[in-house]
XYZ file of C-alpha atoms in Angstrom:
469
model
C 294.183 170.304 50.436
C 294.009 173.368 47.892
C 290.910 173.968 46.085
C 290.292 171.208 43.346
C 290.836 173.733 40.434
C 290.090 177.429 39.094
C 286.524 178.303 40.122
C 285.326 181.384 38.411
C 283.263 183.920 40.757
C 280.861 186.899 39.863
C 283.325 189.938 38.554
C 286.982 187.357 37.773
C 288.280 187.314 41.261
C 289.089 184.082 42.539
C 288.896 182.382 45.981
C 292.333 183.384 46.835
C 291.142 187.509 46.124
C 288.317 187.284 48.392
C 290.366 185.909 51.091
C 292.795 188.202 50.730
C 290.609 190.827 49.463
C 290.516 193.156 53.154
C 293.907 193.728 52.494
C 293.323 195.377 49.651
C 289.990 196.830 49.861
C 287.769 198.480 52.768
C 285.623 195.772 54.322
C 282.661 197.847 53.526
C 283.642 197.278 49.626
C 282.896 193.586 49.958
C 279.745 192.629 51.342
C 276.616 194.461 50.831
C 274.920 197.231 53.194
C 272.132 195.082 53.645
C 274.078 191.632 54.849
C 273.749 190.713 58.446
C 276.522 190.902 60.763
C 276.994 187.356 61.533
C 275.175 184.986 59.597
C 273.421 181.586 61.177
C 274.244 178.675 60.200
C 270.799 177.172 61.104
C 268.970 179.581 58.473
C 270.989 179.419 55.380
C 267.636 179.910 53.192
C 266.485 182.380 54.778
C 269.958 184.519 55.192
C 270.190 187.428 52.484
C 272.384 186.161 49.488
C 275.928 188.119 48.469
C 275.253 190.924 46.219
C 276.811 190.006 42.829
C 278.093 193.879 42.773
C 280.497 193.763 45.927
C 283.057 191.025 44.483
C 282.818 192.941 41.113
C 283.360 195.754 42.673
C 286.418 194.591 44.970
C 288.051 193.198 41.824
C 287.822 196.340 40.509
C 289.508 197.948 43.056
C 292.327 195.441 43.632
C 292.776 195.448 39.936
C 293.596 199.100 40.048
C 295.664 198.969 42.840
C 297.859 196.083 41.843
C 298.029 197.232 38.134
C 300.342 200.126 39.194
C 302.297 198.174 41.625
C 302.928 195.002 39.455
C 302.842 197.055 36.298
C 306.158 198.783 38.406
C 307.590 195.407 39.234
C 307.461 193.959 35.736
C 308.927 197.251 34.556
C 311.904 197.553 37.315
C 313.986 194.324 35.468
C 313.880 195.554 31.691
C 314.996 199.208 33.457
C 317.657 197.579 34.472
C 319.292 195.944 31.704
C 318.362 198.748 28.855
C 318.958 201.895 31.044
C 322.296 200.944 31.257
C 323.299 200.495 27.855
C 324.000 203.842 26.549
C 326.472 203.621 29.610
C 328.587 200.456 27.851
C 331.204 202.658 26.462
C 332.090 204.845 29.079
C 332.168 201.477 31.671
C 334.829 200.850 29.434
C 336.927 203.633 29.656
C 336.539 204.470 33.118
C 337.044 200.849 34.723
C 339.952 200.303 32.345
C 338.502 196.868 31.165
C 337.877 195.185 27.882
C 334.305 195.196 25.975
C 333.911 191.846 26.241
C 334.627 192.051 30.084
C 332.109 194.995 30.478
C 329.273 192.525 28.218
C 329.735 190.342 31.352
C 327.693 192.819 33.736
C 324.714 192.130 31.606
C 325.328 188.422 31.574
C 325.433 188.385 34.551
C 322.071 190.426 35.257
C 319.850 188.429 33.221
C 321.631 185.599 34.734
C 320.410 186.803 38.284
C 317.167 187.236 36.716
C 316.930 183.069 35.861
C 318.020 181.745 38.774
C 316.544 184.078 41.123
C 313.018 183.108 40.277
C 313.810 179.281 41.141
C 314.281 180.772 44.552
C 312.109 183.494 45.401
C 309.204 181.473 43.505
C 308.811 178.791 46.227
C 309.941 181.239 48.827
C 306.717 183.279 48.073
C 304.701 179.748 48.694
C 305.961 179.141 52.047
C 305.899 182.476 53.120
C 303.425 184.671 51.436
C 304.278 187.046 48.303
C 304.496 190.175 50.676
C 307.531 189.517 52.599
C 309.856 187.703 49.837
C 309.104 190.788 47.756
C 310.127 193.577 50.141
C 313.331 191.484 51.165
C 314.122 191.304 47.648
C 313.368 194.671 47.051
C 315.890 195.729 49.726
C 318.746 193.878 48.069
C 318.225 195.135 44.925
C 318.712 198.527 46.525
C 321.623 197.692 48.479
C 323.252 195.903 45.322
C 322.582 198.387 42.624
C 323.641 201.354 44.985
C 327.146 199.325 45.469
C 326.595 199.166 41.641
C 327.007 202.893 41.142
C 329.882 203.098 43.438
C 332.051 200.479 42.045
C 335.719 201.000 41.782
C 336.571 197.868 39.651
C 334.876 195.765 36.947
C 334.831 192.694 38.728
C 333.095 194.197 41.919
C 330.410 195.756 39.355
C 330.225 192.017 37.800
C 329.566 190.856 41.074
C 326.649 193.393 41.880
C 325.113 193.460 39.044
C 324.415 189.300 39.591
C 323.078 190.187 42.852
C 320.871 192.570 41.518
C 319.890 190.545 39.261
C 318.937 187.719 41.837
C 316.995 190.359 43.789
C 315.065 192.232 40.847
C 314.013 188.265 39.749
C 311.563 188.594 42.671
C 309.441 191.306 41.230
C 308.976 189.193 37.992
C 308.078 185.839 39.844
C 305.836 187.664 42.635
C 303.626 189.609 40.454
C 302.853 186.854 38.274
C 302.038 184.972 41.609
C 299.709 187.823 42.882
C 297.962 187.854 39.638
C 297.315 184.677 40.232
C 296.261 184.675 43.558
C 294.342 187.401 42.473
C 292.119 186.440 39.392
C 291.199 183.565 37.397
C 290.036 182.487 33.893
C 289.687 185.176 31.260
C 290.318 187.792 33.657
C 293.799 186.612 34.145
C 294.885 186.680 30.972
C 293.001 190.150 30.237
C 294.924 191.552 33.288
C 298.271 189.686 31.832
C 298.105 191.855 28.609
C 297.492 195.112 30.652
C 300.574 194.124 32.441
C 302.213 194.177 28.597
C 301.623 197.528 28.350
C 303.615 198.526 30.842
C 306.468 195.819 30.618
C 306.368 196.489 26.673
C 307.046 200.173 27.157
C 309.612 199.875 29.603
C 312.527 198.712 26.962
C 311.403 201.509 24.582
C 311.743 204.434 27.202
C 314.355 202.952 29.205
C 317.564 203.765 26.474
C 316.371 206.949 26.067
C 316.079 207.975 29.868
C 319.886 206.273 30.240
C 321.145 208.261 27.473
C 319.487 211.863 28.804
C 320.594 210.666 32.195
C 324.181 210.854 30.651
C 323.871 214.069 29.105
C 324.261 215.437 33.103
C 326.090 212.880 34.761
C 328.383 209.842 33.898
C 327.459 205.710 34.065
C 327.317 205.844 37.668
C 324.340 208.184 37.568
C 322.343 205.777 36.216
C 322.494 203.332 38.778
C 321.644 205.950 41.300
C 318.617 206.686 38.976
C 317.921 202.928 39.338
C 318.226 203.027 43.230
C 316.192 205.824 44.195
C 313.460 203.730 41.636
C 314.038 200.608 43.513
C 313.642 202.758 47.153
C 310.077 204.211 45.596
C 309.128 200.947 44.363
C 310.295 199.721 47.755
C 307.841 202.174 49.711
C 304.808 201.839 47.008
C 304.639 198.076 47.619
C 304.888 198.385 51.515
C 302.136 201.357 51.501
C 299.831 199.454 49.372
C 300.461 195.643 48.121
C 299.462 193.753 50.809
C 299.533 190.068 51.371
C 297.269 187.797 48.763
C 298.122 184.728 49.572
C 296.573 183.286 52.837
C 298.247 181.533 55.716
C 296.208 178.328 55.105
C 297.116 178.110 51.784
C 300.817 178.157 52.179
C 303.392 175.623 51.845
C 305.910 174.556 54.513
C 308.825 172.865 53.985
C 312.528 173.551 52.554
C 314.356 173.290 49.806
C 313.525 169.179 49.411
C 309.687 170.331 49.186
C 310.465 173.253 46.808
C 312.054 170.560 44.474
C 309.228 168.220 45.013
C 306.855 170.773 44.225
C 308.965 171.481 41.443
C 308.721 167.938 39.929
C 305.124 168.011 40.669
C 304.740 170.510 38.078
C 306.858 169.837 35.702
C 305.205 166.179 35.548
C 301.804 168.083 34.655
C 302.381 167.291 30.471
C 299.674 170.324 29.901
C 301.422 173.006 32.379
C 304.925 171.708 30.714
C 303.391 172.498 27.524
C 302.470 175.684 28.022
C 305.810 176.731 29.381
C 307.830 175.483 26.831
C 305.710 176.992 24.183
C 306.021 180.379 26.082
C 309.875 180.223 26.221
C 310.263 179.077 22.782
C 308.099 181.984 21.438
C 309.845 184.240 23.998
C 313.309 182.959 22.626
C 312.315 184.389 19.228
C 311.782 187.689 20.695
C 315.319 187.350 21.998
C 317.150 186.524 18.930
C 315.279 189.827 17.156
C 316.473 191.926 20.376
C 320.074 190.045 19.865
C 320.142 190.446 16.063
C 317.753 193.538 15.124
C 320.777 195.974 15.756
C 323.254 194.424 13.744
C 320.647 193.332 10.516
C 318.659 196.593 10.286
C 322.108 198.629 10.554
C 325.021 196.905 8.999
C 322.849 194.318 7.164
C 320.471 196.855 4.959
C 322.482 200.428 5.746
C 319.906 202.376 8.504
C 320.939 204.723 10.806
C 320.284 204.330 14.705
C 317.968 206.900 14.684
C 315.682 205.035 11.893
C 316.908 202.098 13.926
C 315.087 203.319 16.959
C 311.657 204.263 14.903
C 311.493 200.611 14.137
C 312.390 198.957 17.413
C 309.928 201.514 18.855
C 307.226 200.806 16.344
C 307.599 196.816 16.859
C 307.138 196.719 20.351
C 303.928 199.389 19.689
C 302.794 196.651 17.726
C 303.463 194.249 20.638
C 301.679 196.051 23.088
C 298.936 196.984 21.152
C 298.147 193.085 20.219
C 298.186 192.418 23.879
C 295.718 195.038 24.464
C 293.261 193.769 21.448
C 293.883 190.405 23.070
C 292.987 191.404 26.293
C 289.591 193.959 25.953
C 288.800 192.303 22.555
C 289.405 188.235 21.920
C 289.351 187.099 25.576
C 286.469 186.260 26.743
C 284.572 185.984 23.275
C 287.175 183.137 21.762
C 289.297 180.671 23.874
C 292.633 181.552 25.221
C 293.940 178.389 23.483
C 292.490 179.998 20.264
C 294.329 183.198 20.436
C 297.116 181.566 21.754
C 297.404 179.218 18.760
C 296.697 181.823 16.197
C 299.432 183.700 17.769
C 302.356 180.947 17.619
C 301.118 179.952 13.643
C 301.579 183.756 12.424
C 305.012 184.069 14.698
C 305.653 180.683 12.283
C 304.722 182.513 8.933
C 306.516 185.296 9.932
C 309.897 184.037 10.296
C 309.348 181.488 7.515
C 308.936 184.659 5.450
C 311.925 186.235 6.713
C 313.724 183.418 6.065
C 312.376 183.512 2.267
C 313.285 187.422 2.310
C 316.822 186.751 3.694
C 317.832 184.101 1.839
C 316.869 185.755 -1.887
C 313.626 183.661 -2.839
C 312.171 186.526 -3.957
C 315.665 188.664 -5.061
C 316.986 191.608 -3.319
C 315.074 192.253 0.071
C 315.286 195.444 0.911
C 314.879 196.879 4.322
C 311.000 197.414 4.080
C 309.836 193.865 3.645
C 312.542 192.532 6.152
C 311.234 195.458 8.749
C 307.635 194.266 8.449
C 307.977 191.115 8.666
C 309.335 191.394 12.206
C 306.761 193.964 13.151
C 304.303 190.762 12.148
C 306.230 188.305 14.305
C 306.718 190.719 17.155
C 303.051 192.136 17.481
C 302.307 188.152 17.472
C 303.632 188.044 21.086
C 301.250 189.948 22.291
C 298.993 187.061 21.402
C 301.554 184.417 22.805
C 302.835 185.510 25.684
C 300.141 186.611 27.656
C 298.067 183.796 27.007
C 300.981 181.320 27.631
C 301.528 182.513 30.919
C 297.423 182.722 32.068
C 296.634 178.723 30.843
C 299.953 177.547 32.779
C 299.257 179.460 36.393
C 295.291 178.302 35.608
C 296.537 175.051 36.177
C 298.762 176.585 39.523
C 296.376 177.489 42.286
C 298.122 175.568 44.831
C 301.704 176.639 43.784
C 301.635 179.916 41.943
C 305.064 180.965 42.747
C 307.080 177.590 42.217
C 304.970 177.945 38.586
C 305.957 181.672 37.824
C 309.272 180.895 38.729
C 309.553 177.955 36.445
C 307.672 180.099 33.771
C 310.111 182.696 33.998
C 313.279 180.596 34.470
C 313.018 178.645 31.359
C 311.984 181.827 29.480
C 315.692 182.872 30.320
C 317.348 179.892 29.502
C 316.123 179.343 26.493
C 316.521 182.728 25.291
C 319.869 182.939 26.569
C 320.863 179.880 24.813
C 319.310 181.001 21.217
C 320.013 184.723 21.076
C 323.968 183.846 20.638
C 322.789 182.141 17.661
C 322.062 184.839 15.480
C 325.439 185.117 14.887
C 326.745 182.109 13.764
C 327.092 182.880 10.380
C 329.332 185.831 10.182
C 328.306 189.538 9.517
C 326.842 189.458 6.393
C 323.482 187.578 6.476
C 320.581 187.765 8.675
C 319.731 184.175 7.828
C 320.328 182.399 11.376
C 318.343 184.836 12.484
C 315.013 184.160 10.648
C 316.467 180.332 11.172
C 316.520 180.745 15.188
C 313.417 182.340 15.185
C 311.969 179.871 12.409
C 312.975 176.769 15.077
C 311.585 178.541 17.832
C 308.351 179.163 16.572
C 307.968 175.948 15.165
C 308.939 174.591 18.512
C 306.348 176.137 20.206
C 303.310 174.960 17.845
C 304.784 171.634 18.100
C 305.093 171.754 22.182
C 301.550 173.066 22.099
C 299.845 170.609 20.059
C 302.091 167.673 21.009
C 301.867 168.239 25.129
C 298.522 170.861 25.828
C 296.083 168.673 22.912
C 293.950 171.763 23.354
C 291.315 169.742 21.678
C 291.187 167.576 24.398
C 291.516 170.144 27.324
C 288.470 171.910 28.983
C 287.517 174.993 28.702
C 288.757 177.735 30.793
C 287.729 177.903 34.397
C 286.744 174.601 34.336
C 289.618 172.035 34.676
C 290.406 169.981 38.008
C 294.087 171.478 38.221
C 295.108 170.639 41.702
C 293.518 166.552 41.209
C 295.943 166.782 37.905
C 298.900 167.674 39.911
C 297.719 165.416 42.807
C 297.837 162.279 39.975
């Protein structure tokens, strides 16, 4: 049976690090000089005890080696949806198909992107993280090089799905290794470095497609993408190495995936944290579906003071992920921040819906424009701590819990970011409405199904006897 729950060890790194932790460190970096080669089991008193500096320092060093390869890995998925934007226009003209045909390829992306994770989550259970992740890595380079050679729209519909399916297991495997990996506050501290990363990646992503078709045409941004995917490919090979041990795998098919599945869905606390998480995370999609469209046609900017304010709102984001992560965790509860978080997302968009709706007159751009940078720089606040209280709960089935984690964050998006729209052209009220619900949603899913005031503190839980009842 998996360990009984989430044991925190000197320097954050949890049972599954130190078992895995010769992978990714010299053996020399985890026990000290002085330890004796074999120890007897006869003398435990009398046997030199672990230096609290080697798993420190081994944590250290596998949190600097993974925070480049994950940080790559979370980035590769929003690289491939906004690099390929600026690109829309000429798809059009050059495979001789509709707009609304050519919105398909990103449908069916992010579509990949869902349903992959139900997949390659359990997969990485069963099998370990390292060799779902490379095999998934190899089809996303095979499918977005056919990308960039695709003679018809229906081929590059096709494609871009599989790619989509394939790029799913970077974002459910590097959740899973930071799980395997850490534990506690350290988990969520090294889930908001992760956000610096992942948060930058949609700001600089537009802007490299659009240089990248100042010298070459919308295929040249898929090869872009593929020689990323091949280094990304090699970098995880060279140095992310397994971190989740043989004996604590899964067997089984597809009947014990589901199972497993059920198990955690029937967890009312883990349920609660995911559906909090995708409801806060479907808010950020309706301002991603809407922002264009409201800031431009709505209140008159111009796409280059368009781009200042998308840029500065997911600054904001990333920044409250890193205050979150070096500042509040650790000195107040994640359910604390997290809480705090979802109730200003909730003033936020109750404020935008009193701005768009003429409570207080005439709303110009300003008010409108910081009231999203409040409710976006509020995610930093959810969304890492969302995703660290869930997988605290997940030692014995980290992957099957990203991938549920990431899955619904999908769905729900996808289902509420069509709603901006609802109303016509000339209101930005379903937006502040969608992201109103959502947030309100989210408290309720938190209080109603977590009761933080009833769970225990970090760290200290019985997860795997919770999942076992």
């Amino acid at each position: 049976m998996p360990e009984s729950g989430p044991t925190r060890t000197q320097g954050h790194i949890s049972p599954a690090a130190q078992a895995a932790a010769p992978a990714l460190a010299p053996p020399s970096a985890l026990a000290p000089p002085s330890a004796p080669t074999a120890a007897s089991a006869s003398t435990p008193v009398s046997a030199p005890a672990p230096s609290p500096v080697a798993p420190t320092a081994a944590a250290r060093r596998a949190g600097l080696l993974v925070t480049l390869v994950l940080g790559g890995l979370t980035a590769l998925p929003p690289l491939s949806m906004d690099m390929y934007l600026p690109a829309l226009p000429q798809v059009t003209g050059a495979l001789h198909a509709p707009a609304a045909t050519v919105q398909l390829t990103l449908t069916a992306c992010l579509a990949g992107m869902a349903l992959g994770q139900l997949v390659v989550g359990p997969m990485s259970d069963r099998w370990g993280r390292r060799r779902p992740l490379l095999a998934g890595m190899l089809v996303y380079i095979v499918a977005t090089a056919v990308c960039a050679l695709a003679p018809t729209i229906e081929l590059l519909i096709a494609f871009r799905l599989l790619q989509g399916l394939a790029g799913a297991a970077g974002i459910v495997i590097a959740r899973a290794v930071v799980r395997d990996l850490y534990d506690g506050v350290e988990m969520a501290r090294f889930f908001s470095t992760l956000m610096l990363i992942s948060g930058a990646a949609p700001i600089v992503a537009p802007l490299v497609g659009g240089q990248i078709l100042q010298v070459t045409d919308w295929r040249g941004v898929f090869h872009v993408l593929t020689v990323v995917g091949v280094l990304l490919t090699l970098v995880v090979w060279r140095w992310l190495h397994e971190t989740l041990p043989p004996e604590r795998r899964h067997g089984g098919g597809v009947g014990t995936a589901l199972r497993t599945m059920r198990g955690l869905l029937a967890d009312r606390v883990f349920t609660g944290y995911m559906l909090a998480g995708s409801l806060a995370f479907a808010a950020l999609f309706a301002y991603i579906a809407a922002s264009p469209f409201v800031v431009q046609e709505i209140y008159g900017a111009s796409p280059q003071t368009f781009s200042l304010l998308f840029g500065l709102n997911s600054i904001g984001l990333v920044a409250v992920g890193q205050i979150n992560g070096k500042v509040l965790v650790g000195r107040v509860s994640l359910d604390k921040a997290l809480g705090f978080g979802l109730v200003v997302i909730a003033a936020a968009a109750l404020a935008l819906l009193l701005l768009t709706t003429g409570v207080f007159g005439e709303a110009g751009l300003v008010p409108v424009a910081a009231g999203l940078f409040v409710l976006m720089s509020a995610m930093g606040l959810a969304m890492p701590n969302t995703n660290a209280q869930a997988l605290m709960r997940t030692p014995h089935a980290a992957g099957s819990a990203s991938a549920l984690l990431g899955t619904s964050s999908f769905l729900i998006g996808a289902v509420a970011s069509p709603l901006v729209g609802i109303a016509g052209e000339a209101t930005a009220v379903p937006m502040a409405v969608v992201q109103l619900v959502c947030a309100l949603g989210a408290i309720a899913c938190f209080l109603g199904l977590c009761r933080p005031w009833r769970t225990a503190p970090e760290g200290a839980q019985d997860s795997a006897h919770e999942f076992a009842r």
